[in-house]
Coordinates of C-alpha atoms and ligand atoms in Angstrom, one line a residue:
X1 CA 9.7 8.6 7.7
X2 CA 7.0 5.8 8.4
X3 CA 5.5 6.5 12.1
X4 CA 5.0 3.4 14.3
X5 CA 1.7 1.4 14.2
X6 CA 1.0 -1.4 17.1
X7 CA -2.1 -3.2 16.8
X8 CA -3.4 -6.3 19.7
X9 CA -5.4 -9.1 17.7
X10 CA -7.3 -10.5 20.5
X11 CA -8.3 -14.1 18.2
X12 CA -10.8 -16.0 20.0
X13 CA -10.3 -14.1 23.6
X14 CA -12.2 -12.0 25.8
X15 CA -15.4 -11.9 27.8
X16 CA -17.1 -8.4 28.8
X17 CA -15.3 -8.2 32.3
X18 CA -12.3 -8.9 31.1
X19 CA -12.3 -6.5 28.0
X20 CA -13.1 -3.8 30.4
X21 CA -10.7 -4.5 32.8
X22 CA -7.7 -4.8 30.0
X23 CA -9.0 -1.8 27.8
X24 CA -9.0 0.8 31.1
X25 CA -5.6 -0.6 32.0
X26 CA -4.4 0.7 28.4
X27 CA -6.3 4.0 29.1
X28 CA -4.0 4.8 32.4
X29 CA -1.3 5.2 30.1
X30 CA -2.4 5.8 26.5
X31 CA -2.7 9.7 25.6
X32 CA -5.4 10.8 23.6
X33 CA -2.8 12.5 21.4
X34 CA -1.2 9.1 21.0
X35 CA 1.5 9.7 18.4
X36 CA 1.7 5.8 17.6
X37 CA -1.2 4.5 15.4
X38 CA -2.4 2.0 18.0
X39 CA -5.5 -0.3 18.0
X40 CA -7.2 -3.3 19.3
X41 CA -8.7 -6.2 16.7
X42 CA -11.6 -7.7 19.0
X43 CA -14.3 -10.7 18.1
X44 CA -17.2 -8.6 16.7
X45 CA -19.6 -9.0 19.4
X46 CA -17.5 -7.0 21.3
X47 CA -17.1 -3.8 19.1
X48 CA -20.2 -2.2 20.3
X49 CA -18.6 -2.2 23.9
X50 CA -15.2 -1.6 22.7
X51 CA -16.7 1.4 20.8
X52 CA -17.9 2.6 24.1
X53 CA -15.3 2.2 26.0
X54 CA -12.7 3.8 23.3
X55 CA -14.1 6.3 21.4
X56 CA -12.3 9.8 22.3
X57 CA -9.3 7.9 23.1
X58 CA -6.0 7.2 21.8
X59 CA -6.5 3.6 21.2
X60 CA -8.7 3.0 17.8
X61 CA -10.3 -0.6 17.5
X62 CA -11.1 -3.2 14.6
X63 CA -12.2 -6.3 13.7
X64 CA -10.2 -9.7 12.9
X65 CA -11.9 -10.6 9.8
X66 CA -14.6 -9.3 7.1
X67 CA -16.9 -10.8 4.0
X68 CA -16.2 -10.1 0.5
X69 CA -19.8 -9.8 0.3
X70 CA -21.5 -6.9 1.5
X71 CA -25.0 -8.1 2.1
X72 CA -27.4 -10.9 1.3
X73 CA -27.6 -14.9 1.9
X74 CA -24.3 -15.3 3.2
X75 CA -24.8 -17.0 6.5
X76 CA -22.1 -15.8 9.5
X77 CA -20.3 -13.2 7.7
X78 CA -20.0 -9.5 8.8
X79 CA -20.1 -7.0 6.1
X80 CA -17.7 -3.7 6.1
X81 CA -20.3 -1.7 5.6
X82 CA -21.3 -3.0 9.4
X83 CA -18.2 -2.6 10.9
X84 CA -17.6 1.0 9.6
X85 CA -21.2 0.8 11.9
X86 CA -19.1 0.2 14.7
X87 CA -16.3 2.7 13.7
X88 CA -14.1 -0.1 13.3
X89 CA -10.7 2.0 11.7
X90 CA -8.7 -1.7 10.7
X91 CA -9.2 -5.0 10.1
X92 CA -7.2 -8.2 9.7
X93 CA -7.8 -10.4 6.6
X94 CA -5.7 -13.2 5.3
X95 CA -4.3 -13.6 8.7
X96 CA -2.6 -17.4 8.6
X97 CA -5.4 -19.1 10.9
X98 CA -8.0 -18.1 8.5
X99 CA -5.9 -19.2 5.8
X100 CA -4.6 -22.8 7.2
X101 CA -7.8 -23.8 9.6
X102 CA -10.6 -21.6 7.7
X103 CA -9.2 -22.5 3.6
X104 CA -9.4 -18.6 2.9
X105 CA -7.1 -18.5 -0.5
X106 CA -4.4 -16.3 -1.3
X107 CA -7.4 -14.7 -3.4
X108 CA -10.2 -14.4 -1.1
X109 CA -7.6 -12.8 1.2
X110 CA -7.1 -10.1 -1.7
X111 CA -10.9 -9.8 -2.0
X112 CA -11.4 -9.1 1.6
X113 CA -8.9 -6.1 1.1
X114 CA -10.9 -4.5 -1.6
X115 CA -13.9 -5.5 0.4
X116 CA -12.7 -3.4 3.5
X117 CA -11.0 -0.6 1.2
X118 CA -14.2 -0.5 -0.2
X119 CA -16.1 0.3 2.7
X120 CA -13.8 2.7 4.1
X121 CA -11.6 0.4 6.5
X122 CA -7.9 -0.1 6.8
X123 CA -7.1 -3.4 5.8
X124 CA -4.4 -5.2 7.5
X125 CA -3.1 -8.2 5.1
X126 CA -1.0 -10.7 6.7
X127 CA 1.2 -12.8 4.6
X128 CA 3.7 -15.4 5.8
X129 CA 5.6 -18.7 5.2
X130 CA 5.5 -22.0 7.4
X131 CA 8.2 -23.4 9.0
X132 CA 8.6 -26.3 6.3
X133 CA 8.4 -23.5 3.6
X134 CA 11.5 -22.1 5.3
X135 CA 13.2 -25.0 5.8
X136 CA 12.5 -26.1 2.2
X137 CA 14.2 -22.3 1.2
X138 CA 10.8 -21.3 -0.1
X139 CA 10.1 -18.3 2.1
X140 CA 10.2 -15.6 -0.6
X141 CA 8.7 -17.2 -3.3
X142 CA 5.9 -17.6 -0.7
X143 CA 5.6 -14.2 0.1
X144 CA 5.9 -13.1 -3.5
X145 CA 2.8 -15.2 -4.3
X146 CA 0.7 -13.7 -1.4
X147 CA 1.8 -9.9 -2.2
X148 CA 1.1 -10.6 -5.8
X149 CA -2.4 -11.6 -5.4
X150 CA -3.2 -8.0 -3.7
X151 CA -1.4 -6.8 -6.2
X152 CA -3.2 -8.6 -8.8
X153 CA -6.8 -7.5 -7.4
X154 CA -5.9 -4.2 -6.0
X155 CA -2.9 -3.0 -7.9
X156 CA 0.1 -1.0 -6.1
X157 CA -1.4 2.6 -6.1
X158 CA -3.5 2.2 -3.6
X159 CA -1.8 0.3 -0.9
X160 CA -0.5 2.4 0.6
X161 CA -4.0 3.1 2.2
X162 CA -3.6 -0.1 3.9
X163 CA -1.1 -2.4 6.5
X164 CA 0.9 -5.2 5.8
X165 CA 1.9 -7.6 8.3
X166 CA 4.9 -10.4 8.2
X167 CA 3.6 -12.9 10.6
X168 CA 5.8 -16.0 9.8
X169 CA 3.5 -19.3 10.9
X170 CA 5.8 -21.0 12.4
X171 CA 6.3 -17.9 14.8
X172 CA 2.7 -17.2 16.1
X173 CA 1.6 -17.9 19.1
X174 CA 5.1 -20.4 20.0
X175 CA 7.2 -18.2 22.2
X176 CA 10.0 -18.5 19.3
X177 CA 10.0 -14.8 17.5
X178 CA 11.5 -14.3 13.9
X179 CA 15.1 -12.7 14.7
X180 CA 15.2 -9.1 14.2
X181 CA 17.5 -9.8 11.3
X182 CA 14.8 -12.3 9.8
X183 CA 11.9 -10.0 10.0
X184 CA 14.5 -7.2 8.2
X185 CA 14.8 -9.3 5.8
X186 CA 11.4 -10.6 5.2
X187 CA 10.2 -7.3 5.3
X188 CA 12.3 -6.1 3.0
X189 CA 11.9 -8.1 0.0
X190 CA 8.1 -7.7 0.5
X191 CA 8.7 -3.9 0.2
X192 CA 10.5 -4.5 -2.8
X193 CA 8.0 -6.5 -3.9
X194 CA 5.4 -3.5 -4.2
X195 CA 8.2 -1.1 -5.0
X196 CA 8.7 -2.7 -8.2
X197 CA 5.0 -1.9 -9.1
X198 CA 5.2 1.8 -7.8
X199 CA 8.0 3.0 -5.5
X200 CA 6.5 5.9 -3.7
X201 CA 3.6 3.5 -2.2
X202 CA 6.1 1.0 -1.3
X203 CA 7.4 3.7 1.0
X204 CA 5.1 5.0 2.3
X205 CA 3.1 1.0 3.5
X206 CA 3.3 0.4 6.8
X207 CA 4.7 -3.7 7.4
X208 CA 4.2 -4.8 10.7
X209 CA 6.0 -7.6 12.3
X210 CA 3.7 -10.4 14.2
X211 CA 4.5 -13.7 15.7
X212 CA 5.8 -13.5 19.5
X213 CA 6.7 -10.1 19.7
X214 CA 6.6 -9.0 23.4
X215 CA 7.7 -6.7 25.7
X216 CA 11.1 -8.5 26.0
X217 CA 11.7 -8.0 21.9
X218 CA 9.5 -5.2 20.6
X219 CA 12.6 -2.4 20.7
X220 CA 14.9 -4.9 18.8
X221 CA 12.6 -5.5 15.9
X222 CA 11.1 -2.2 15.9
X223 CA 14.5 -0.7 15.6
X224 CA 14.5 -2.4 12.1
X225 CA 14.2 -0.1 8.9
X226 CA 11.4 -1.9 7.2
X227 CA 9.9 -3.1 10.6
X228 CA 7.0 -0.4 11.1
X229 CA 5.7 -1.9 14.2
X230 CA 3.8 -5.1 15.4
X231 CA 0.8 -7.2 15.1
X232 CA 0.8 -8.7 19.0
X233 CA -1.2 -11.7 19.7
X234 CA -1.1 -13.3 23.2
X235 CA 0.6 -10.4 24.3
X236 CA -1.9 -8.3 23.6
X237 CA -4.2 -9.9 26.4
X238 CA -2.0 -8.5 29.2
X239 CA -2.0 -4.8 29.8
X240 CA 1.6 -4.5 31.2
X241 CA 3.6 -6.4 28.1
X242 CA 0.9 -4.1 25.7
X243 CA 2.1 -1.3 27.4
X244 CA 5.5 -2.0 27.2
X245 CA 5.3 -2.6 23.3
X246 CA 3.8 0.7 22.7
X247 CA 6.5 2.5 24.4
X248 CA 8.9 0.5 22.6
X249 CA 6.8 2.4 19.6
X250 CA 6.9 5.4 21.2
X251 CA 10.6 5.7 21.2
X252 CA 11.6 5.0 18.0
Ligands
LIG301 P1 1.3 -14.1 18.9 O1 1.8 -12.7 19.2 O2 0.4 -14.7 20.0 O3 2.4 -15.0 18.4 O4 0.3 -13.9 17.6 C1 0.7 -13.2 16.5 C2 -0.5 -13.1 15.7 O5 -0.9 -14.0 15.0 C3 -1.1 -11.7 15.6 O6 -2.0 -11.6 14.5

């Protein structure tokens, strides 16, 4: 059986009081034998004093976003080889605001996988349809065409060293969550998706749910066989409903 993985993307939040504040809230609670897989995707300037603060702890940290490159005259990137600096242990690419306000392609998503498999890092790919995609009845075709670019530039064998993430657009960051039923079945068919290509890895791939999942929802869709946890946005930014997410985790 897949164990549980919760990870907070902070996006553009945070200041160094307040990251303190929030991260030794967590700590109160958080064993250091955590049995969940649990992290915290901060802005990079933060990662030297996340490190600090977490290192020992149960709660492992990472980054929201990476080059393809690894060094040279590429102006405000951040290479993996400098992340795996700041013992970042994930990082988010393709996530849908880097896709729909930054341009990133379904293929320099798949090259920022390699990039962070590359340097050691577990990737966390988001993939996930807009509202007018599901209105339109478009959402798996959508999905195949994002899971097929990975595919495409990593192949299936070695996924299963990585994290997907279902965040559909039109739920993230609106208050209105993907039923448990819709994230199922999401989730499912993008399992099936890599199980085609090789079934053992499509086991084994942990696929997160994101997109207004809070304390009030998390057992509901966590309770779902292909949901393997949660990529938690706002939520994330307020110890108590964290909390409560990762003992929604816990339980299962
Ligand atoms: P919200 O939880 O704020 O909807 O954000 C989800 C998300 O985008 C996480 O990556």
């Amino acid at each position: 059986m897949r164990s549980k993985v919760v990870v907070g993307n902070w996006k553009l939040n945070g200041s160094l009081a307040g990251n303190e504040a929030l991260l030794k809230a967590l700590l109160r609670e958080i064993p250091r034998d955590n049995p969940v897989a649990c992290a915290v995707c901060v802005p990079s300037p933060y990662l030297a004093q996340v490190r600090a603060l977490l290192e020992g702890s149960g709660i492992a940290w990472g980054a929201q976003d990476l080059s393809r490159f690894d060094q040279g005259a590429y102006t405000g990137e951040v290479s993996g080889r400098m992340l795996v600096e700041f013992g970042c242990r994930y990082v988010i690419v393709g996530h849908s605001e880097r896709r729909s306000i930054f341009g990133e392609t379904d293929e320099v998503a798949a090259g920022k996988y390699v990039a962070a498999r590359k340097a050691g890092i577990t990737p966390i790919f988001c993939v996930g349809e807009t509202l007018a995609e599901r209105e339109a009845g478009s959402t798996q075709a959508v999905l195949a065409r994002q899971v097929d670019a990975l595919l495409r530039a990593y192949g299936a064998p070695g996924l299963e060293r990585g994290v997907i993430a279902y965040e559909p657009v039109w739920a993230i960051g609106t208050g209105r969550t993907a039923t448990a039923a819709q994230a199922e079945e999401a989730q499912a068919f993008i399992r099936g998706r890599i199980g085609a290509k090789d079934k053992a890895v499509a086991e084994s791939v942990p696929i997160l749910y994101g997109g207004s999942v809070k304390a009030a929802n998390a057992a509901e869709l966590f309770a779902m066989p292909d949901v393997d946890g949660g990529l938690i946005g706002g939520a994330s930014l307020v110890a108590e409903e964290f909390l409560a997410i990762w003992r929604a985790a816990l339980a299962r």
